[in-house]
Coordinates of C-alpha atoms in Angstrom, one line a residue:
Chain A
M1 CA 111.6 154.5 61.3
S2 CA 108.2 153.6 62.6
W3 CA 104.9 153.4 60.7
V4 CA 103.5 156.1 63.0
S5 CA 106.1 158.7 63.9
D6 CA 106.5 160.3 67.3
Y7 CA 106.2 163.7 65.8
H8 CA 107.0 166.5 68.3
Y9 CA 104.8 169.5 67.7
K10 CA 106.0 173.0 68.4
W11 CA 103.5 175.2 70.3
Y12 CA 102.3 177.0 67.2
E13 CA 101.9 173.7 65.3
T14 CA 99.7 172.4 68.2
L15 CA 97.7 175.7 68.0
A16 CA 97.2 175.3 64.2
M17 CA 96.1 171.6 64.7
N18 CA 93.6 172.7 67.3
V19 CA 92.2 175.5 65.1
V20 CA 91.8 173.2 62.1
R21 CA 90.2 170.5 64.2
A22 CA 87.8 173.1 65.7
G23 CA 86.7 174.1 62.1
G24 CA 84.8 170.8 61.8
Y25 CA 84.3 168.9 58.5
I26 CA 87.4 166.9 59.1
P27 CA 87.7 164.4 56.2
R28 CA 86.8 160.9 57.3
H29 CA 89.0 159.3 54.6
I30 CA 92.0 160.9 53.0
A31 CA 93.9 159.4 50.0
F32 CA 97.6 160.3 49.3
V33 CA 99.4 160.1 46.0
M34 CA 103.0 160.3 47.3
D35 CA 104.6 161.6 44.2
G36 CA 108.0 163.2 43.8
N37 CA 110.4 160.9 45.7
R38 CA 112.7 160.4 42.7
R39 CA 112.7 164.1 41.8
Y40 CA 113.6 164.8 45.4
A41 CA 116.4 162.3 45.4
K42 CA 117.7 163.8 42.2
S43 CA 117.6 167.3 43.6
Q44 CA 119.5 166.2 46.7
N45 CA 122.0 164.0 44.8
L46 CA 120.7 160.9 46.5
R47 CA 120.0 157.4 45.1
K48 CA 116.4 156.9 44.0
I49 CA 115.7 154.3 46.7
E50 CA 116.9 156.9 49.3
G51 CA 114.2 159.2 47.9
H52 CA 111.6 156.5 48.5
S53 CA 112.9 156.0 52.1
H54 CA 112.6 159.7 52.8
G55 CA 109.1 159.5 51.3
F56 CA 108.2 156.7 53.8
E57 CA 109.4 158.9 56.7
K58 CA 107.0 161.5 55.6
L59 CA 104.2 159.0 55.4
A60 CA 104.8 158.1 59.1
N61 CA 104.6 161.8 59.9
C62 CA 101.3 162.1 57.9
L63 CA 99.8 159.2 59.7
R64 CA 100.7 160.8 63.0
W65 CA 99.0 164.1 61.9
C66 CA 96.0 162.1 60.6
L67 CA 95.6 160.3 63.9
D68 CA 95.9 163.5 65.9
L69 CA 93.4 165.3 63.7
G70 CA 90.8 162.5 64.0
I71 CA 91.0 161.2 60.4
K72 CA 89.7 157.6 60.5
E73 CA 91.0 156.3 57.2
V74 CA 94.1 156.9 55.1
T75 CA 94.8 155.3 51.7
T76 CA 98.2 155.7 50.1
F77 CA 99.3 154.9 46.6
A78 CA 102.6 153.1 47.3
F79 CA 103.3 151.0 44.2
S80 CA 101.4 150.9 40.9
I81 CA 101.2 148.0 38.5
E82 CA 102.6 150.4 35.9
N83 CA 105.7 150.9 38.1
Y84 CA 106.8 147.4 37.1
K85 CA 107.9 149.1 33.9
R86 CA 110.7 150.9 35.8
S87 CA 114.3 149.6 35.8
E88 CA 114.8 146.2 37.5
D89 CA 117.1 147.8 40.1
E90 CA 114.5 150.3 41.1
V91 CA 111.7 147.8 41.2
N92 CA 113.8 145.4 43.3
G93 CA 114.8 148.3 45.6
L94 CA 111.1 149.2 46.1
L95 CA 110.2 145.6 46.9
D96 CA 113.1 145.3 49.4
L97 CA 111.9 148.5 51.0
A98 CA 108.4 147.1 51.2
R99 CA 109.8 143.9 52.8
E100 CA 111.6 145.9 55.4
K101 CA 108.5 148.0 56.2
F102 CA 106.1 145.1 56.4
Q103 CA 108.6 143.3 58.6
K104 CA 108.6 146.4 60.8
I105 CA 104.8 146.0 61.2
L106 CA 105.2 142.5 62.6
L107 CA 107.8 143.8 65.0
E108 CA 105.7 146.9 66.0
E109 CA 102.5 144.9 66.5
Q110 CA 102.1 146.2 70.0
K111 CA 102.6 149.8 69.1
L112 CA 100.2 149.6 66.2
N113 CA 97.6 148.0 68.4
E114 CA 98.1 150.8 71.0
H115 CA 97.4 153.3 68.2
G116 CA 94.6 151.2 66.9
V117 CA 96.0 151.1 63.4
R118 CA 94.6 148.5 61.0
I119 CA 96.7 147.8 57.9
R120 CA 94.9 146.7 54.7
V121 CA 96.7 146.2 51.4
I122 CA 94.7 146.8 48.3
G123 CA 95.9 145.6 44.9
N124 CA 96.8 142.6 42.9
I125 CA 99.2 141.1 45.4
G126 CA 99.4 137.9 43.3
L127 CA 101.9 139.8 41.1
L128 CA 104.3 140.2 44.0
P129 CA 107.0 137.8 45.2
E130 CA 105.6 135.1 47.4
D131 CA 107.6 136.1 50.5
L132 CA 106.2 139.6 50.3
Q133 CA 102.7 138.3 49.8
A134 CA 103.0 136.3 53.0
L135 CA 104.4 139.4 54.9
I136 CA 101.5 141.5 53.7
A137 CA 99.0 138.9 54.6
K138 CA 100.5 138.6 58.1
A139 CA 100.5 142.4 58.6
M140 CA 96.8 142.5 57.6
V141 CA 95.9 139.6 59.9
I142 CA 97.7 140.8 63.0
T143 CA 96.1 144.3 62.8
E144 CA 92.6 143.3 61.8
Q145 CA 91.1 143.8 65.2
N146 CA 92.1 147.5 65.3
G147 CA 89.7 150.2 64.3
K148 CA 91.0 153.7 65.2
L149 CA 92.9 154.4 62.0
F150 CA 92.5 152.3 58.9
L151 CA 95.6 152.5 56.7
N152 CA 95.0 151.1 53.2
I153 CA 98.2 150.7 51.2
A154 CA 97.6 150.5 47.5
F155 CA 100.5 148.1 46.5
S156 CA 100.7 146.5 43.0
Y157 CA 97.6 148.4 42.3
T158 CA 95.8 150.2 39.5
S159 CA 92.2 151.2 39.4
R160 CA 91.6 149.5 36.1
D161 CA 92.9 146.3 37.5
E162 CA 90.7 146.8 40.6
M163 CA 87.6 147.3 38.4
T164 CA 88.5 144.3 36.2
Q165 CA 89.0 142.2 39.3
A166 CA 85.5 143.2 40.5
V167 CA 84.0 142.1 37.2
E168 CA 86.0 138.9 37.3
T169 CA 84.8 138.2 40.9
I170 CA 81.1 138.5 39.8
L171 CA 81.7 136.2 36.8
K172 CA 83.7 133.6 38.8
L173 CA 81.8 133.5 42.1
G174 CA 78.4 134.8 41.2
D175 CA 76.8 131.5 40.2
E176 CA 73.7 132.2 42.3
L177 CA 73.3 135.7 41.0
E178 CA 70.7 136.8 38.4
P179 CA 71.7 139.3 35.7
S180 CA 69.3 141.8 37.2
D181 CA 71.3 141.8 40.4
I182 CA 74.3 143.3 38.6
N183 CA 74.5 147.0 38.9
E184 CA 77.1 149.6 39.9
R185 CA 76.2 149.1 43.6
L186 CA 77.1 145.4 43.5
L187 CA 80.3 146.1 41.4
E188 CA 81.3 148.6 44.0
E189 CA 81.0 146.0 46.7
C190 CA 83.4 143.7 44.8
L191 CA 86.2 146.3 44.7
Y192 CA 89.2 145.9 46.9
T193 CA 87.8 148.8 48.9
R194 CA 84.7 147.0 50.1
H195 CA 84.0 148.1 53.7
T196 CA 85.8 151.4 53.0
P197 CA 83.9 154.7 52.4
P198 CA 85.0 156.7 49.4
P199 CA 87.8 159.2 50.1
D200 CA 86.7 162.7 51.0
L201 CA 90.0 164.3 49.9
L202 CA 92.7 163.2 47.5
F203 CA 96.0 164.8 48.2
R204 CA 98.6 164.7 45.4
T205 CA 102.1 166.2 45.6
S206 CA 104.7 167.2 43.0
G207 CA 102.4 169.5 41.0
E208 CA 101.0 166.8 38.7
T209 CA 97.3 167.2 38.1
R210 CA 96.3 163.7 37.2
I211 CA 95.0 160.8 39.3
S212 CA 97.3 158.2 37.7
D213 CA 94.8 155.3 37.9
F214 CA 94.2 155.5 41.6
L215 CA 90.7 154.9 43.1
M216 CA 89.1 156.1 39.9
W217 CA 85.8 154.5 40.7
Q218 CA 85.7 155.8 44.3
L219 CA 86.5 159.5 43.5
S220 CA 83.2 160.7 42.2
S221 CA 82.6 163.3 44.9
T222 CA 86.1 163.5 46.3
I223 CA 87.9 166.9 46.5
L224 CA 91.1 166.8 44.6
Y225 CA 93.9 168.8 46.1
F226 CA 97.1 169.2 44.0
T227 CA 100.2 170.8 45.5
N228 CA 103.6 171.6 44.0
I229 CA 105.6 170.3 46.9
L230 CA 107.5 167.1 46.4
W231 CA 106.3 164.3 48.8
P232 CA 109.5 164.1 50.9
Q233 CA 109.3 167.8 51.4
I234 CA 105.8 167.8 52.8
N235 CA 105.4 169.4 56.2
L236 CA 102.6 170.0 58.6
W237 CA 101.6 173.3 57.0
N238 CA 101.2 171.7 53.5
F239 CA 99.1 169.0 55.2
L240 CA 96.9 171.5 57.0
S241 CA 96.5 173.6 53.9
G242 CA 95.0 170.6 52.2
I243 CA 92.6 169.9 55.1
F244 CA 91.6 173.6 55.3
A245 CA 90.9 173.6 51.5
Y246 CA 88.8 170.5 52.0
Q247 CA 86.8 172.1 54.9
R248 CA 86.0 175.1 52.7
A249 CA 85.2 173.1 49.7
N250 CA 83.0 170.8 51.7
L251 CA 80.8 173.8 52.7
R252 CA 80.2 174.4 49.0
L253 CA 79.8 170.8 47.8
D254 CA 77.8 169.6 50.8
S255 CA 74.4 169.6 49.0
F256 CA 75.9 167.8 45.9
K257 CA 77.5 165.2 48.1
R258 CA 74.2 164.7 50.1
Q259 CA 72.3 164.2 46.8
K260 CA 74.9 161.6 45.7
R261 CA 74.6 159.8 49.0
L262 CA 70.8 159.7 48.6
E263 CA 71.1 158.4 45.0
H264 CA 73.5 155.8 46.3
A265 CA 71.1 154.6 48.9
Q266 CA 68.2 154.6 46.5
L267 CA 70.1 152.5 44.0
A268 CA 70.6 149.9 46.7
K269 CA 67.0 150.1 47.8
Y270 CA 65.4 149.8 44.3
S271 CA 67.9 147.2 43.0
N272 CA 68.2 143.7 44.4
Y273 CA 71.1 144.7 46.6
Y274 CA 69.4 143.8 49.8
S275 CA 68.0 140.5 48.5
L276 CA 69.1 137.3 50.2
R277 CA 70.8 136.2 47.0
V278 CA 73.1 139.2 46.7
Q279 CA 73.8 139.3 50.4
R280 CA 74.8 135.6 50.4
F281 CA 77.1 136.3 47.5
L282 CA 78.8 139.2 49.3
Q283 CA 79.2 137.0 52.4
S284 CA 80.8 134.2 50.3
L285 CA 83.1 136.9 48.8
D286 CA 84.2 138.0 52.3
C287 CA 84.8 134.4 53.3
Y288 CA 86.8 133.7 50.1
R289 CA 89.0 136.7 50.6
K290 CA 89.5 135.9 54.2
S291 CA 90.5 132.3 53.5
V292 CA 93.0 133.5 50.8
L293 CA 94.5 135.9 53.3
L294 CA 94.8 133.3 56.0
S295 CA 96.4 130.8 53.7
L296 CA 98.9 133.4 52.5
S297 CA 99.7 134.4 56.1
T298 CA 100.4 130.9 57.2
S299 CA 102.6 130.1 54.2
N300 CA 106.3 130.4 54.5
Chain B
M1 CA 85.9 177.8 76.3
I2 CA 89.2 177.2 74.6
D3 CA 87.5 175.2 71.9
R4 CA 85.3 178.2 71.1
L5 CA 88.4 180.4 70.8
Y6 CA 89.9 177.9 68.3
K7 CA 86.6 177.9 66.4
L8 CA 86.6 181.6 66.3
I9 CA 90.2 181.7 64.9
W10 CA 89.2 179.2 62.2
L11 CA 86.2 181.3 61.3
A12 CA 88.4 184.4 61.1
V13 CA 90.8 182.7 58.8
H14 CA 87.9 181.3 56.7
I15 CA 86.4 184.8 56.4
I16 CA 89.7 186.4 55.4
V17 CA 90.3 183.8 52.7
S18 CA 86.6 184.2 51.5
I19 CA 87.1 187.9 51.2
Y20 CA 90.3 187.4 49.3
E21 CA 88.5 185.0 47.0
T22 CA 85.6 187.3 46.5
L23 CA 87.9 190.2 45.6
C24 CA 89.7 187.9 43.1
F25 CA 86.3 186.9 41.6
L26 CA 85.2 190.5 41.3
Y27 CA 88.5 191.5 39.6
L28 CA 88.1 188.6 37.1
R29 CA 84.4 189.7 36.4
F30 CA 85.6 193.3 35.9
Q31 CA 88.2 192.0 33.5
A32 CA 85.6 189.9 31.8
L33 CA 83.3 192.9 31.4
I34 CA 86.1 194.9 29.8
I35 CA 86.9 192.1 27.3
W36 CA 83.2 191.6 26.6
S37 CA 82.7 195.3 26.0
Y38 CA 85.6 195.4 23.6
D39 CA 84.2 192.4 21.7
F40 CA 80.7 194.0 21.8
W41 CA 81.9 196.7 19.4
Q42 CA 83.5 194.3 17.0
N43 CA 81.5 192.3 14.5
S44 CA 81.4 188.5 15.0
A45 CA 83.3 187.9 11.8
S46 CA 86.3 189.9 12.8
I47 CA 86.3 188.3 16.3
T48 CA 86.4 184.9 14.6
R49 CA 89.2 186.0 12.4
R50 CA 91.2 187.4 15.3
D51 CA 90.6 184.2 17.4
R52 CA 91.6 182.0 14.5
A53 CA 94.8 183.9 13.9
Y54 CA 95.7 183.9 17.6
L55 CA 95.0 180.3 18.2
L56 CA 96.8 179.1 15.1
G57 CA 99.8 181.0 16.3
C58 CA 99.5 179.3 19.7
K59 CA 99.2 176.0 18.0
A60 CA 102.6 176.4 16.5
E61 CA 104.1 177.0 20.0
L62 CA 102.4 174.2 21.8
T63 CA 104.4 171.0 22.1
K64 CA 101.3 168.9 22.3
L65 CA 97.6 169.2 21.9
P66 CA 94.9 167.1 23.5
K67 CA 93.2 164.7 21.0
H68 CA 90.2 164.5 23.3
L69 CA 89.2 167.5 25.4
N70 CA 86.8 166.8 28.2
L71 CA 84.8 169.6 29.8
I72 CA 83.3 169.1 33.3
I73 CA 80.8 171.6 34.5
G74 CA 80.2 171.4 38.3
P75 CA 77.3 172.5 40.3
D76 CA 78.9 175.8 41.3
Q77 CA 76.3 178.6 40.9
L78 CA 79.0 181.2 40.5
G79 CA 80.4 179.4 37.5
C80 CA 77.8 180.7 35.1
V81 CA 78.9 178.3 32.4
N82 CA 76.3 178.7 29.7
E83 CA 75.9 177.7 26.1
S84 CA 77.9 180.6 24.9
V85 CA 81.0 179.5 26.9
V86 CA 80.7 175.9 25.5
T87 CA 80.1 177.3 22.0
N88 CA 83.3 179.3 22.2
I89 CA 85.3 176.3 23.4
L90 CA 83.9 174.2 20.6
S91 CA 84.9 176.9 18.1
Y92 CA 88.4 177.1 19.6
A93 CA 88.8 173.4 19.7
Q94 CA 87.8 173.2 16.0
I95 CA 90.3 175.8 15.0
L96 CA 93.0 174.0 16.7
G97 CA 92.1 170.7 15.1
I98 CA 91.2 168.8 18.4
D99 CA 89.5 165.6 17.3
C100 CA 87.0 165.2 20.0
V101 CA 85.3 167.2 22.7
S102 CA 83.2 165.7 25.4
L103 CA 81.0 167.5 27.8
Y104 CA 79.8 166.4 31.2
D105 CA 77.4 168.8 33.0
V106 CA 76.4 167.6 36.4
R107 CA 73.7 170.3 36.8
S108 CA 70.1 169.2 36.5
E109 CA 69.5 171.8 33.8
G110 CA 72.8 171.8 32.1
V111 CA 74.1 172.8 28.7
S112 CA 72.8 170.8 25.8
V113 CA 75.1 170.2 22.9
K114 CA 72.2 169.6 20.6
Q115 CA 70.7 172.9 21.4
I116 CA 74.0 174.6 20.7
F117 CA 74.2 172.9 17.3
K118 CA 70.7 173.8 16.3
R119 CA 71.7 177.5 16.5
R120 CA 74.8 177.1 14.5
K121 CA 75.0 177.8 10.8
S122 CA 77.6 175.2 10.0
Y123 CA 77.1 171.5 9.2
W124 CA 76.4 169.1 12.0
K125 CA 74.7 165.8 12.4
E126 CA 73.7 163.5 15.2
L127 CA 75.5 160.2 14.8
Q128 CA 73.6 158.6 17.5
H129 CA 72.1 159.6 20.9
N130 CA 74.3 162.3 22.4
Q131 CA 77.0 161.9 19.8
F132 CA 77.5 164.6 17.2
E133 CA 79.8 165.4 14.3
L134 CA 80.5 169.0 13.7
G135 CA 81.6 170.3 10.3
P136 CA 83.8 173.4 9.7
E137 CA 82.4 176.8 10.2
E138 CA 81.9 179.0 7.2
Y139 CA 84.9 181.3 7.1
E140 CA 86.2 183.8 4.6
S141 CA 89.3 185.9 5.0
T142 CA 89.4 189.5 4.0
S143 CA 92.3 191.7 3.2
K144 CA 91.5 193.7 6.4
D145 CA 92.7 190.7 8.5
I146 CA 96.2 190.8 7.3
N147 CA 98.7 193.1 8.9
K148 CA 102.2 193.7 7.6
N149 CA 103.4 190.4 8.9
G150 CA 100.5 188.7 7.3
C151 CA 98.7 188.2 10.6
N152 CA 96.3 190.1 12.7
V153 CA 96.2 189.2 16.4
N154 CA 94.8 192.5 17.5
G155 CA 93.3 192.4 20.9
Y156 CA 95.5 189.7 22.5
A157 CA 98.8 189.8 24.2
R158 CA 100.6 186.9 22.6
N159 CA 102.6 184.5 24.7
G160 CA 105.2 184.1 22.0
N161 CA 106.2 185.6 18.8
I162 CA 106.1 182.8 16.3
V163 CA 103.0 184.0 14.4
G164 CA 103.8 186.7 12.0
E165 CA 107.5 186.6 12.4
N166 CA 108.0 185.4 8.9
G167 CA 104.4 185.2 7.9
S168 CA 104.7 181.6 7.0
L169 CA 102.1 180.3 9.3
C170 CA 99.5 183.0 8.7
N171 CA 100.1 183.1 5.0
G172 CA 99.5 179.4 4.9
N173 CA 97.1 177.6 7.2
A174 CA 95.5 180.5 9.0
Y175 CA 94.0 182.0 5.9
K176 CA 92.6 178.9 4.5
N177 CA 89.7 177.1 5.9
I178 CA 92.0 174.5 7.5
S179 CA 89.6 173.1 10.1
S180 CA 88.0 170.9 7.4
A181 CA 88.2 167.8 9.6
H182 CA 85.0 167.0 11.3
M183 CA 85.1 167.2 15.1
K184 CA 83.3 164.7 17.2
V185 CA 81.3 166.1 20.1
Y186 CA 80.0 163.8 22.8
Q187 CA 77.5 164.8 25.6
I188 CA 78.4 162.5 28.5
S189 CA 75.5 161.5 30.8
N190 CA 75.8 159.8 34.1
E191 CA 74.9 156.5 32.3
D192 CA 78.3 156.6 30.5
N193 CA 80.1 156.6 33.8
R194 CA 80.0 153.8 36.4
P195 CA 76.6 152.4 35.2
L196 CA 78.1 151.6 31.8
L197 CA 80.8 149.4 33.4
A198 CA 78.0 147.6 35.3
K199 CA 76.1 147.1 32.0
I200 CA 79.2 145.5 30.4
C201 CA 79.6 143.3 33.5
R202 CA 76.0 142.2 33.2
K203 CA 76.5 141.4 29.5
L204 CA 79.6 139.3 30.2
F205 CA 77.7 137.6 33.1
Q206 CA 74.9 136.5 30.7
Q207 CA 77.6 135.0 28.4
R208 CA 79.8 133.6 31.1
D209 CA 79.4 130.0 30.0
T210 CA 80.7 130.7 26.5
S211 CA 84.2 129.7 25.7
N212 CA 85.0 133.3 24.8
V213 CA 84.2 134.6 28.3
Q214 CA 85.9 131.6 29.9
K215 CA 89.1 132.5 27.9
L216 CA 88.9 136.1 29.2
L217 CA 88.5 134.8 32.8
A218 CA 91.8 132.9 32.4
D219 CA 93.8 136.1 31.9
R220 CA 92.9 139.4 33.7
K221 CA 94.8 141.5 31.1
Q222 CA 92.6 140.1 28.4
L223 CA 89.5 140.8 30.3
E224 CA 90.7 144.4 30.9
Q225 CA 91.3 144.8 27.2
H226 CA 87.9 143.4 26.4
I227 CA 86.2 145.9 28.8
S228 CA 88.1 148.7 27.1
E229 CA 86.9 147.5 23.7
E230 CA 83.3 147.2 24.9
L231 CA 83.5 150.8 26.2
A232 CA 84.9 152.0 22.9
N233 CA 82.1 150.1 21.0
H234 CA 79.6 152.0 23.1
M235 CA 81.1 155.2 21.9
Q236 CA 80.8 153.9 18.3
W237 CA 83.7 155.9 16.9
N238 CA 87.4 156.0 17.6
F239 CA 87.1 157.4 21.1
V240 CA 90.4 158.0 22.7
D241 CA 90.7 158.5 26.4
P242 CA 90.5 162.2 27.4
D243 CA 93.9 163.8 27.6
L244 CA 92.7 167.0 29.3
S245 CA 89.7 167.8 31.5
I246 CA 88.8 171.4 32.1
I247 CA 86.7 171.6 35.3
F248 CA 84.4 174.6 35.7
N249 CA 83.9 174.6 39.4
R250 CA 85.5 176.4 42.3
D251 CA 86.7 173.1 43.8
T252 CA 88.5 170.5 41.8
C253 CA 86.5 167.3 41.6
S254 CA 86.1 164.7 38.8
F255 CA 82.4 164.2 39.6
G256 CA 82.9 160.6 38.6
V257 CA 83.3 161.3 34.9
L258 CA 84.4 158.2 32.8
P259 CA 86.2 156.4 35.7
W260 CA 87.7 153.9 33.2
Q261 CA 89.0 156.4 30.7
T262 CA 90.3 159.3 32.8
R263 CA 93.1 157.5 34.6
F264 CA 95.9 159.6 32.9
T265 CA 93.8 162.6 32.2
E266 CA 95.2 166.0 33.2
F267 CA 92.6 167.9 35.3
Q268 CA 92.7 171.6 35.2
T269 CA 90.3 173.9 37.1
F270 CA 89.2 176.9 35.2
E271 CA 89.1 179.8 37.6
T272 CA 85.5 180.8 38.4
G273 CA 84.7 184.2 37.1
R274 CA 87.4 184.2 34.4
Y275 CA 86.2 185.1 30.9
M276 CA 86.5 182.2 28.4
N277 CA 88.1 183.7 25.4
A278 CA 90.7 182.4 23.0
E279 CA 93.5 183.7 25.1
N280 CA 92.4 182.1 28.3
F281 CA 91.6 178.9 26.5
A282 CA 95.1 178.9 25.0
N283 CA 96.6 179.4 28.5
V284 CA 94.9 176.2 29.6
L285 CA 96.5 174.5 26.6
Y286 CA 99.9 176.0 27.4
K287 CA 99.7 174.6 30.9
Y288 CA 98.7 171.2 29.5
S289 CA 101.5 171.3 27.0
K290 CA 104.0 171.5 29.8
C291 CA 102.7 168.4 31.6
E292 CA 104.9 165.4 31.2
Q293 CA 103.4 161.9 31.3
R294 CA 105.6 159.2 32.7
W295 CA 103.2 156.3 32.3
G296 CA 104.4 154.7 35.6
K297 CA 108.1 154.7 34.5

């Protein structure tokens, strides 16, 4: 199964896609919490790992729909740091599945480049086995020139860990910074999601109405869409319902979001964010992250 | 041309859904008017007694209650969330023995907890800026409250039948002033959200050469724990993470409330137009009670 599926639309599905696209206000960035794989497996008398495999197939469909709808960025919550608490068998099964899928990226390089898909993995990948770290790094490096669809995979991730990592980065690498340079704008730039706009829509399946430590910092003006369907059962209509709900919500929340964007810009303007000192720090952060990635990708 | 047709279809669907939503809203407002009219002819003491009996009955049925209830009031104009709605929720929370209620109002002229308390007869005090402690409300039971089962829940259709079945609950807790524990109420401002994390980061940065901070930097888990403790210190009292957030807005959005503390919070959107009374408040809690937390397992 490919990362981007070759989904064949029926005529009425194409019509629905065109209608939704014509409505405007397509989210630029959508985040998925792919919940319900294990419950689906249980309901179908399958092994847990088969539920996760079915879940991946649906992700490939979703990526296809996102590409066709013109959504530029997708972030998926694949594996939480909290998931290490699961049984050893299940964790190993999930890591094997991840190995298989990241290998697939390396094999599908040409196809991903054709679609313009850039893979970015966000999370504490230092907690993962070394071979998987190398695979992840390679997948990120070989797709880094693409820019049509950004796929961010939250793997070995929790939002608290991400925020702690941002604080840690400032404390460890910010020798040249002044205390007055530190504000929420700078902290935001030190998150794993630097260079990524906040999600416009968070789509969570399986009827749960919590966020489960996913992108907590970034969700301040994101529309949360909760649906009862289990992730492996998601279809085009569920997906389009979420987009339609976002389009309508966006009409109502537009002024609030505009005000937040203005405050965000003002914060950068009136703090030291554009100072040479801060910009040099951010450049050095980018260089540091890039060098870590390159060294991981060249390791065996 | 064809694009215009697609746009037209989208608009038609949008209008149909908007009409449906408007009809739902009008129905809820009509329902609210009827409930409000019924309550209008009752005196406030009997309403309080009725709510108390009803909620305590619900409490016996609920498998869990939030320790910390968070209220988020969004910018939606139709929401009409005013002081009286918040006052009602605070009273219900107090009856149920919820330890803490926090309120985050994103509107520029939002509800002020301090103003609400100034109008209350019961004891309250300001612990520090935006943090309050609320004492129990004066309450006296009368023989009129007690029906043959020992409980009067007149005015509400109960979800269950535990209250009054044998009278044990109503003869006991419901007719004593059991909400003697003081409830904490916190008015969250934007400064308590992301800026507070930046403030903690700044403080750590100023002390980064100390052995204490260097030790934290050696282990991310310890640093995470330290940030949690610093946030709790800011709240001064034993501030548990919110278990349940009720969002008063047509669209579900966290509005950036407490990004560190709301990671496992259940978010529930309270339907715009619905009347906030004890029954509808209890329905939110019934829904919360059914939620199962897996903590990543």
